[in-house]
Short mmCIF file of C-alpha atoms in Angstrom, two decimals:
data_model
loop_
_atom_site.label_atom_id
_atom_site.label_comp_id
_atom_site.label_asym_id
_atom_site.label_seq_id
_atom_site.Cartn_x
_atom_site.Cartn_y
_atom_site.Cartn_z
CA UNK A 61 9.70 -2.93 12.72
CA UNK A 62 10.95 -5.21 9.61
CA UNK A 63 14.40 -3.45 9.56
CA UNK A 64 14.74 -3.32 13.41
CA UNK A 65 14.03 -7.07 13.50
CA UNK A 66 16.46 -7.94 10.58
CA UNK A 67 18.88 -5.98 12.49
CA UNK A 68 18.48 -8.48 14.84
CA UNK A 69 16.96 -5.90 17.47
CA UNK A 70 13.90 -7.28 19.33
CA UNK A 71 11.87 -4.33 20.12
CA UNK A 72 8.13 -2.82 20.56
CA UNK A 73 7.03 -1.05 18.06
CA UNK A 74 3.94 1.71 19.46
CA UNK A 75 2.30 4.28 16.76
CA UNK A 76 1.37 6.80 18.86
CA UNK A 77 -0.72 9.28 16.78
CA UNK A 78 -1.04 11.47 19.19
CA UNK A 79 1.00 13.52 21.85
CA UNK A 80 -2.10 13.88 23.90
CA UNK A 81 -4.30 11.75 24.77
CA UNK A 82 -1.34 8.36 24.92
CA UNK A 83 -1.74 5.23 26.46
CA UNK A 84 0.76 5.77 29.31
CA UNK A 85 0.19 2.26 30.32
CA UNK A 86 1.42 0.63 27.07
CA UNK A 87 4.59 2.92 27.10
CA UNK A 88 5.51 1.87 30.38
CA UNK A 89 4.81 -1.68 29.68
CA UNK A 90 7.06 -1.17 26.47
CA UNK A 91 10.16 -0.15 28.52
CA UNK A 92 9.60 -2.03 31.70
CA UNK A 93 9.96 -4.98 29.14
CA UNK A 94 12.82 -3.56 27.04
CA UNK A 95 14.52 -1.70 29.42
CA UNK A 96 15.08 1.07 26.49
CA UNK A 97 13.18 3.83 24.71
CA UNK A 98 13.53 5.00 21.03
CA UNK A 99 11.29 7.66 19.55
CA UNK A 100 10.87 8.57 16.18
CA UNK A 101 8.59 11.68 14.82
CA UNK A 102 8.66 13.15 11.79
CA UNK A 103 8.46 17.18 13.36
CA UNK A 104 10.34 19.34 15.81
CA UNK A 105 12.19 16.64 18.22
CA UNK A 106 12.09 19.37 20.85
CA UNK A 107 8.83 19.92 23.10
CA UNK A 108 7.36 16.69 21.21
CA UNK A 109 6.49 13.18 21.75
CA UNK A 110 9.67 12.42 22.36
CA UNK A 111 10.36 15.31 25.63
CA UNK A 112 6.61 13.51 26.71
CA UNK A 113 7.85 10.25 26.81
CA UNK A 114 11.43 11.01 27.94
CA UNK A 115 8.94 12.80 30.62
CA UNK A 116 6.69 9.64 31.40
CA UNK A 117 10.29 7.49 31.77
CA UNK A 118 12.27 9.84 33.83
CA UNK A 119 9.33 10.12 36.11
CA UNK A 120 8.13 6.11 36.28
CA UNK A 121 10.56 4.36 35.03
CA UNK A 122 14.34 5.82 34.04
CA UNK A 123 15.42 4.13 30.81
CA UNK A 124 18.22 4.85 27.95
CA UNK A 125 16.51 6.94 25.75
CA UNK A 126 17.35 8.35 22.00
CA UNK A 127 14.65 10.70 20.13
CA UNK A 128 15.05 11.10 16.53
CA UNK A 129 13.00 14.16 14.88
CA UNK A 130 13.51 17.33 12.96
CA UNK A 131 16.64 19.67 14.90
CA UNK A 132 15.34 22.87 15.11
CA UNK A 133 14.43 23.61 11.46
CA UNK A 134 11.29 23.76 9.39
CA UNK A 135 10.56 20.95 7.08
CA UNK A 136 10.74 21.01 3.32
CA UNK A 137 7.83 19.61 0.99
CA UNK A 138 9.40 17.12 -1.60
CA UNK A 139 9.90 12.99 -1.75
CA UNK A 140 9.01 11.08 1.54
CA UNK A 141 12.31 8.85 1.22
CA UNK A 142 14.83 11.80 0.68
CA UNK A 143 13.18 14.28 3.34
CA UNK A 144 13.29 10.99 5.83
CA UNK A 145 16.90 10.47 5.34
CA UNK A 146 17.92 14.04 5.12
CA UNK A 147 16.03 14.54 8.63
CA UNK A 148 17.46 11.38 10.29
CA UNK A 149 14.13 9.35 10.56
CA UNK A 150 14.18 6.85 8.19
CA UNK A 151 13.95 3.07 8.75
CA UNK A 152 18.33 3.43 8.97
CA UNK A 153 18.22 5.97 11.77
CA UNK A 154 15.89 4.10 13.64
CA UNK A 155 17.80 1.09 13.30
CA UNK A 156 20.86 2.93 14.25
CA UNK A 157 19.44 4.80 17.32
CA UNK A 158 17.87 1.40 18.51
CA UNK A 159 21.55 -0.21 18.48
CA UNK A 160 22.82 3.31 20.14
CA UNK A 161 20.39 3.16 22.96
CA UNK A 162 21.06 -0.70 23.38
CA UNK A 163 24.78 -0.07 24.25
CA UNK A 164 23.91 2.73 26.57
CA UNK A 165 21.27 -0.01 28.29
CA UNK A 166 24.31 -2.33 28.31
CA UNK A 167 27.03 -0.17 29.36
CA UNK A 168 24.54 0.53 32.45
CA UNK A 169 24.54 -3.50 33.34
CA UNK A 170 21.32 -4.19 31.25
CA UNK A 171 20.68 -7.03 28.82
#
C-alpha cells in the first residue's frame, strides 16, 4: 500500500487470506469504486485467487484486471526479498501492474 500510494496510485488494498470463504461484497465494492483489479499471491497464479476474482468481476462487474503470482513453476525456499522479485510479486511488480491495469482502465474511457 506505501509504495502504491508513493507511486501516486490511489488504490484498495484487501488481504484476502483465503480463496474460500472471501468477502465477495468488499471485492465488489473495491472495483465498483476503482474501476480496476490487481491481484497479487505469492503461489501458482493459475486456478488461484486471482482466476476467483477475475471470476467474481467478469461475472458482476467487468473490470481491467492484472494477476501477479508464480507462472507455472514450483517455488524455491531461500530469502523472502529475492524469491519476491525473482517471482514478480514484490512491492515493484505490484506497483507496476497497478499502473498497467490503470492504462488499460483508461484506454477503455475510465478515470
Amino acid at each position: 500500500a506505501d509504495a502504491l500510494s508513493a507511486a501516486g496510485v490511489h488504490a484498495d488494498v484487501i488481504d484476502l487470506y483465503s480463496i474460500k470463504p472471501y468477502d465477495r461484497e468488499a471485492v465488489l465494492r473495491s472495483v465498483r469504486k476503482t474501476g480496476a483489479l490487481v491481484v497479487a499471491e505469492n503461489h501458482q497464479a493459475k486456478n488461484g485467487v486471482g482466476y476467483e476474482l477475475a471470476h467474481l468481476c467478469l461475472t458482476e462487474n467487468p473490470v481491467p484486471f492484472v494477476g501477479l503470482g508464480l507462472q507455472d513453476t514450483f517455488a524455491e525456499s531461500g530469502a523472502y526479498e529475492k524469491l519476491i522479485e525473482k517471482y514478480g510479486i514484490s512491492a515493484r511488480h505490484i506497483v507496476d501492474a497497478a499502473k498497467n491495469v490503470i492504462a488499460k482502465k483508461k484506454a477503455r474511457g475510465g478515470k
